[in-house]
Coordinates of C-alpha atoms in Angstrom, one line a residue:
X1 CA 166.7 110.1 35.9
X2 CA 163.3 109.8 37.2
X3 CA 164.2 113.4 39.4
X4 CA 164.9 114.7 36.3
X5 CA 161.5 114.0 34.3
X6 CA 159.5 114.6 37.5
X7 CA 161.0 117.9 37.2
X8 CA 160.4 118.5 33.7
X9 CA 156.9 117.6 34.2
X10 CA 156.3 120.1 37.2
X11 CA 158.2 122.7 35.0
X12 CA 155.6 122.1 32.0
X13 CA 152.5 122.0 34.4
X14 CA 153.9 125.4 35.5
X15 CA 154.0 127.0 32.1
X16 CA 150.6 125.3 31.0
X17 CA 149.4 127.3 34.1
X18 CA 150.8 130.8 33.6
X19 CA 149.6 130.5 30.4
X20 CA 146.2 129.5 31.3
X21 CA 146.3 132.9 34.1
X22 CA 147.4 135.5 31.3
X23 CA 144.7 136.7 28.9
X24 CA 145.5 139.1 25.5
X25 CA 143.0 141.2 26.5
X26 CA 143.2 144.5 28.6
X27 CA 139.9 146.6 27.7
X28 CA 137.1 146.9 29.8
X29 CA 133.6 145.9 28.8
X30 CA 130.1 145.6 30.0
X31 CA 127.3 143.2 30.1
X32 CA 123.5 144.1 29.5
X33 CA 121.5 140.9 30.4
X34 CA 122.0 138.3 33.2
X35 CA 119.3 135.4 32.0
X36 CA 120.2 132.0 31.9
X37 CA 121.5 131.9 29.1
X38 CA 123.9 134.2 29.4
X39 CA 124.8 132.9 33.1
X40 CA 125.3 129.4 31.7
X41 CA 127.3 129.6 28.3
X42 CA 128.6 133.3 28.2
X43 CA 129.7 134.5 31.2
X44 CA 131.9 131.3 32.2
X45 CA 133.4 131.8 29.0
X46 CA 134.2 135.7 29.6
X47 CA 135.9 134.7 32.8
X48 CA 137.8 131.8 30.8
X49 CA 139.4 134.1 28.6
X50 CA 139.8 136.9 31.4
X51 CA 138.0 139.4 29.9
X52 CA 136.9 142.2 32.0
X53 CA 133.6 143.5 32.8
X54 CA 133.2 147.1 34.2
X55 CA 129.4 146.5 34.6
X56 CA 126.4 144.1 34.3
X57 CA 123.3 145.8 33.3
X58 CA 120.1 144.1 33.8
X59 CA 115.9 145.8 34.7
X60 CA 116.0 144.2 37.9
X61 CA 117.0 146.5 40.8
X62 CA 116.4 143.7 43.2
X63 CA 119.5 141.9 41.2
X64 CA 122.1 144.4 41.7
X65 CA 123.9 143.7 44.8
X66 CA 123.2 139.9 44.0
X67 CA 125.2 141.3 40.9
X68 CA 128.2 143.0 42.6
X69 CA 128.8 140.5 44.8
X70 CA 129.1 137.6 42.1
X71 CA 131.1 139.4 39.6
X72 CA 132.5 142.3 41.5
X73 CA 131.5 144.4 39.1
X74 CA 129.7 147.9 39.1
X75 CA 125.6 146.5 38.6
X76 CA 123.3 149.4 37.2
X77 CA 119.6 149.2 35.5
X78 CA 120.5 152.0 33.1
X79 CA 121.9 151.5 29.8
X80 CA 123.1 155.4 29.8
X81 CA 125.2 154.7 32.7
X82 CA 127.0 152.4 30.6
X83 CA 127.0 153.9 26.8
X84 CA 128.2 157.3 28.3
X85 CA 131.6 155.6 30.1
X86 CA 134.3 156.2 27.8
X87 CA 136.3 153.2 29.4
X88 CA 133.4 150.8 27.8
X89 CA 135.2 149.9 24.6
X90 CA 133.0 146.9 23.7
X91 CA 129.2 145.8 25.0
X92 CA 127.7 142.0 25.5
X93 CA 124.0 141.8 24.7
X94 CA 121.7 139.0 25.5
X95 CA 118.4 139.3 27.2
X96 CA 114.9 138.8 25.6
X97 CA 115.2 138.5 22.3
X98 CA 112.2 141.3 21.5
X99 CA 114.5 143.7 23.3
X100 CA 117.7 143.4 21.5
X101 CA 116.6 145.8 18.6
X102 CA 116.3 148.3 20.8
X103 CA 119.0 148.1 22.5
X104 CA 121.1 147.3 19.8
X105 CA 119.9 150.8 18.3
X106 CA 121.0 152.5 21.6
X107 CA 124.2 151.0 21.4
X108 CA 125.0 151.5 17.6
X109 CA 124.1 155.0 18.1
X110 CA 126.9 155.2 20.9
X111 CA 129.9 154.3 18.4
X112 CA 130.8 150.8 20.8
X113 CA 131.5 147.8 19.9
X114 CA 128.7 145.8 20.0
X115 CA 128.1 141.7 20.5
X116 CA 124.4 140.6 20.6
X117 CA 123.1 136.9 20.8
X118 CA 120.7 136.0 18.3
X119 CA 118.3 137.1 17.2
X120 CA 119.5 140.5 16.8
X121 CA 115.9 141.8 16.1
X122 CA 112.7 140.4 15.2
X123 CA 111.9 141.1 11.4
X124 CA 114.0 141.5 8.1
X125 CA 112.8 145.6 8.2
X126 CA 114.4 145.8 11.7
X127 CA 117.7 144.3 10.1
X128 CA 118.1 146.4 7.8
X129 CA 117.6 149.2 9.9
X130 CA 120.2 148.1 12.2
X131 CA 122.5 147.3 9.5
X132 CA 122.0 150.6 7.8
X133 CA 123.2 152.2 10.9
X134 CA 126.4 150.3 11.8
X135 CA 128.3 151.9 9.1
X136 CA 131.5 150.9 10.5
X137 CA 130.2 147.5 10.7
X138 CA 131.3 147.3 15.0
X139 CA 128.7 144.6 15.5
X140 CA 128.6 140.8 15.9
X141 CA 126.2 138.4 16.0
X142 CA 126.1 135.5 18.2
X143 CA 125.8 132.8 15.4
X144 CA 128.0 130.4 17.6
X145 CA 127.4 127.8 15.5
X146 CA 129.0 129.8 12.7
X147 CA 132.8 129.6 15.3
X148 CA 132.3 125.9 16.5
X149 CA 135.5 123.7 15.4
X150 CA 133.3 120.7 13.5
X151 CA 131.5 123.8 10.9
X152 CA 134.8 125.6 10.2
X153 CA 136.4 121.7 9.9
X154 CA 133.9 120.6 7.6
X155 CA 133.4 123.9 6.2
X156 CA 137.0 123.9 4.8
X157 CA 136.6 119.6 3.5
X158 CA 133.0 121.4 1.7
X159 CA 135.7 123.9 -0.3
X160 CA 137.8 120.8 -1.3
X161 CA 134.9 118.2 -2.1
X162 CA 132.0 120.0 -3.4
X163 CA 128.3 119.3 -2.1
X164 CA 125.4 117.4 -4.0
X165 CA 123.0 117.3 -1.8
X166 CA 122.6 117.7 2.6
X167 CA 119.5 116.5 4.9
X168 CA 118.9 118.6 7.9
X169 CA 117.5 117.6 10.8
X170 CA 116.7 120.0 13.9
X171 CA 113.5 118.9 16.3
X172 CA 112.8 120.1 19.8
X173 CA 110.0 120.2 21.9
X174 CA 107.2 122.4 21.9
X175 CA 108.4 126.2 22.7
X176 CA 104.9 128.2 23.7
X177 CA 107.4 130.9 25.4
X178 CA 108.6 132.9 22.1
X179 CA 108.7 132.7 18.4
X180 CA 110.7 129.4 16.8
X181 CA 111.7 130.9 13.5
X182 CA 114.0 133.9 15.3
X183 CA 115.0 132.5 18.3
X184 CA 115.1 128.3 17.3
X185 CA 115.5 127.7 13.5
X186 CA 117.6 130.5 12.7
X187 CA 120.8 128.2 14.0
X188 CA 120.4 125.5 11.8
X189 CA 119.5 128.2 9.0
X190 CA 122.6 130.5 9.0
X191 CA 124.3 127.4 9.5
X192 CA 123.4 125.5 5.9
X193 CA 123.3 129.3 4.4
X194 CA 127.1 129.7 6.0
X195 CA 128.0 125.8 4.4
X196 CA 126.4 126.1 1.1
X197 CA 126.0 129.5 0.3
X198 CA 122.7 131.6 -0.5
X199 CA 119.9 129.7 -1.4
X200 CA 116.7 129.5 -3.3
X201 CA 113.3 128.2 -1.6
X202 CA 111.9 125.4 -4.0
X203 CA 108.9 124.5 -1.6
X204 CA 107.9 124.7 1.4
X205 CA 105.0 123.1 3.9
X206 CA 104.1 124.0 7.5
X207 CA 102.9 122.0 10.1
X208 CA 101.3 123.1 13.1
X209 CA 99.7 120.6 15.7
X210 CA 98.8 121.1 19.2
X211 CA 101.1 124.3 19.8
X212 CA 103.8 122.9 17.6
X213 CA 105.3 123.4 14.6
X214 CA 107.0 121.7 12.3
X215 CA 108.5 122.5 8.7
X216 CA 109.7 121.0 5.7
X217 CA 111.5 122.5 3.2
X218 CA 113.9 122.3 -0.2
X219 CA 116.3 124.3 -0.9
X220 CA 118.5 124.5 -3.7
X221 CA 122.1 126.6 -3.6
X222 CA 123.3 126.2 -6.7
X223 CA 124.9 123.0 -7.7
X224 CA 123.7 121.5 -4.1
X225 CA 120.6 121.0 -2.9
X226 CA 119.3 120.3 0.6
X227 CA 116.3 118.9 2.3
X228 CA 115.3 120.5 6.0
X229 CA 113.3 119.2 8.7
X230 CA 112.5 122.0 11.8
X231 CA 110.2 120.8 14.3
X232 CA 109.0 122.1 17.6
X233 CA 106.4 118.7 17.9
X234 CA 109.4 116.4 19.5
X235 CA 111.4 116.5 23.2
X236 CA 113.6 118.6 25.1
X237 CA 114.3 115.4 26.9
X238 CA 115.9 114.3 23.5
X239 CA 116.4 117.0 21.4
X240 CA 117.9 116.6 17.8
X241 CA 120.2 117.9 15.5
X242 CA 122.1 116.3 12.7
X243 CA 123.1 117.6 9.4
X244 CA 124.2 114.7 6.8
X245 CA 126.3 116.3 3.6
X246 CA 126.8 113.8 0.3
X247 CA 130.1 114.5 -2.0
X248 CA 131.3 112.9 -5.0
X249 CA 133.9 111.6 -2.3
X250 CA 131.4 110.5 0.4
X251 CA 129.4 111.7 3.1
X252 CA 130.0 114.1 6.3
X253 CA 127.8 113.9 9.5
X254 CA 127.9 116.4 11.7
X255 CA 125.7 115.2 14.7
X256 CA 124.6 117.3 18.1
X257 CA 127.8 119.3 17.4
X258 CA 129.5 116.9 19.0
X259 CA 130.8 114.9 16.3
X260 CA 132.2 115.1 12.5
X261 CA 132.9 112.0 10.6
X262 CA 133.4 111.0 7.3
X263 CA 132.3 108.1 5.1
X264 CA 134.3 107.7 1.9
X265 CA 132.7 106.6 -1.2
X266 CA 133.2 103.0 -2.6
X267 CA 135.6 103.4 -5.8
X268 CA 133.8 102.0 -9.5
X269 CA 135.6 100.1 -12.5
X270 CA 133.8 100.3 -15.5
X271 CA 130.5 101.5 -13.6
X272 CA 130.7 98.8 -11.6
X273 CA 131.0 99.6 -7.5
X274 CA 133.2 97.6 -5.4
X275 CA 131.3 96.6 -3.0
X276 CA 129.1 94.7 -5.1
X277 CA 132.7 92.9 -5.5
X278 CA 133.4 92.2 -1.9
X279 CA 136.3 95.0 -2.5
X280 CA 135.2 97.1 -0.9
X281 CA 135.2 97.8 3.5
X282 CA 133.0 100.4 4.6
X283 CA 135.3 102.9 6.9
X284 CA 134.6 105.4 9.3
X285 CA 136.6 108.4 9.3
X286 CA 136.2 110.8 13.2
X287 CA 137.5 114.4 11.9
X288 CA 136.4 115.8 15.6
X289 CA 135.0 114.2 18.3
X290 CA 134.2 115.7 21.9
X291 CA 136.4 114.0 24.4
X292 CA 134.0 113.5 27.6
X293 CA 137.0 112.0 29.3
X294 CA 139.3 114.6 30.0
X295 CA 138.1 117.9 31.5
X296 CA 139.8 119.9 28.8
X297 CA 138.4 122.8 27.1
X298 CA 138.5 121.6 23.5
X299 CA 136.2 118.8 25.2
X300 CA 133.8 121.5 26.9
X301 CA 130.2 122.1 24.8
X302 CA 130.6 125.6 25.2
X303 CA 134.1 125.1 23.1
X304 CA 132.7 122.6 20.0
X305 CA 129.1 124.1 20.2
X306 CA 131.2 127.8 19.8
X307 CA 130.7 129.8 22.6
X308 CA 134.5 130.6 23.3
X309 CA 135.7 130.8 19.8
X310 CA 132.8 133.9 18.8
X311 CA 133.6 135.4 21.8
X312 CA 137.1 135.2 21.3
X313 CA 136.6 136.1 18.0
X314 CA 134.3 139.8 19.4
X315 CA 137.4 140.2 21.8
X316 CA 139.8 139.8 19.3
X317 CA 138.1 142.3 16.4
X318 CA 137.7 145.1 19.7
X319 CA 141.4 145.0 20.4
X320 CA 143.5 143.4 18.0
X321 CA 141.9 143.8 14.7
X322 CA 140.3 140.4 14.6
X323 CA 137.9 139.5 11.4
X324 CA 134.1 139.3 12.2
X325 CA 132.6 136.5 10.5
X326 CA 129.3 137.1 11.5
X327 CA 128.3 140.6 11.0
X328 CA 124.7 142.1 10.6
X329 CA 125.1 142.1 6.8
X330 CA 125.6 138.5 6.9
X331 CA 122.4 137.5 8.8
X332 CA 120.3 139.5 5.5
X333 CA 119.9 135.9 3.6
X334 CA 118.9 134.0 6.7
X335 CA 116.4 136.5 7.5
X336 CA 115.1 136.9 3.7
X337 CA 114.9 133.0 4.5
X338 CA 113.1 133.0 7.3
X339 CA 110.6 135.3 6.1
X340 CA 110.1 132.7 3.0
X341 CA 109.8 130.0 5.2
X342 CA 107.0 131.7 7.1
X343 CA 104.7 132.9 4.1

């Protein structure tokens, strides 16, 4: 008996494995950009899903054969090289963010596919611009927040228990090295704008302090209405990022990305709650929770932060008609927001 479930067990290991080896996808594609970023939270996940990069482009020539002998891959400085190979089916973007317009222009112009981190350009003009030329809408941007597990898990309970009212919270430290409305608080904008819907600024005030700064707004989107907090004037060491959401059922907190759980309600009679009864025992509901145990992916951050579902989601629209939740027409409202938020 126990010969026989040891060899079950090898047997399922086995499959698990090949399974793990195979990937759906077969075109070739290359990469402009090889910052940290990009190193850290893209290309493991490329390799994770075996999809296969012809070239890496980058402006340093002093990086190329540092380049090919990482990836094994053809390393070039020139864009041209790459938009003119008819092989190059779909193109990974993500190097400074005041390039990415122009780039993005190059590559729109080239008919590819195109995948570009945030921010895809700089101001809501530039936007438009871009989205005026992808007419057959081949572009996605990286608004991985948009893919990660916990928003689509709370996104769906949001369709089923409607939202009053949401706080959001999103403080780092101090960021002297490029602008924190494109390339910080855009995330935890698209993401209430992707939750609630479009929204209307009600007021706003800006704080800046020593280098930092720091802004509160209210917004209302409809029937919900939200508070937000987006600070530069706090820690790296202990950044923050927690979005609370009140229903007529009870509450959702969604904290670090990391973890969804949900509060019920206490039930009333006549008006009267529960609790004030002793009826009542406050429960707390974990939805999804990152396992920091097992060395699975669906316990990885670059899985429930959304780095492997948009980029299996870019893969997945390139060769197998996949949906593209995040296309340039969908970043208008968070830019028209941004701008508000900056005035």
């Amino acid at each position: 008996m126990k010969n026989l479930i040891d060899k079950s067990i090898q047997r399922w290991r086995s499959q698990r494995n090949r399974k793990m080896l195979q990937s759906p996808y077969s075109a070739l594609y290359a990469f402009v950009g090889i910052g940290s970023h990009a190193l850290q939270n893209l290309y493991p996940v490329l390799q994770y899903l075996g999809i296969r990069l012809k070239y890496i482009c980058c402006k340093s020539p002093d990086k190329l054969a540092l380049i090919e002998r990482r990836f094994g891959v053809t390393a070039t400085t020139s864009l041209d090289t790459v938009l003119n190979d008819s092989e190059v089916e779909g193109i990974f973007v993500c190097t400074s963010p005041q390039s990415h317009y122009d780039i993005c222009t190059h590559v729109i112009e080239s008919g590819k596919y195109l995948f570009v981190e945030k921010p895809p350009c700089q101001t809501l003009d530039q936007l438009e611009r871009l989205t005026a030329a992808d007419k057959k809408q081949l572009v996605m941007v990286g608004m991985q927040k948009r893919y990660s597990p916990l928003t689509q898990t709370l996104k769906k309970r949001l369709a089923k228990n409607e939202p009053i009212n949401y706080t959001m919270s999103y403080h780092t430290g101090a960021y002297p090295e490029g602008n924190p409305f494109t390339d910080l608080f855009i995330h935890p904008l698209d993401l209430v704008l992707y939750l609630f819907g479009n929204a209307e600024l009600k007021s706003v005030q800006q704080i800046d302090r020593n280098g930092t700064t720091t802004i509160q707004g209210l917004l209302s989107h409809g029937t919900a209405k939200g508070f937000i907090e987006l600070s530069t004037a706090y820690s790296w060491t202990n950044p923050k990022e927690m979005l609370h959401v009140n229903t007529q059922a009870g509450e959702y907190r969604l904290e670090q990305m990391e973890r969804l759980c949900f509060y019920p309600h206490p039930k009333r009679i006549a008006g009267i709650p529960l609790e004030k009864l002793g009826l009542f025992t406050n429960a707390e509901q974990t939805l999804i929770e990152r396992n920091n145990f097992n060395p699975l992916a669906a316990g990885n951050q670059l899985y429930t932060q959304g780095f492997l579902s948009e980029i299996m989601a870019f893969a997945d629209m390139v060769e197998l008609s996949g949906a593209n939740i995040s296309p340039l027409s969908s970043m208008d409202t968070t830019y028209k927001l941004l701008s508000s938020l900056k005035q």
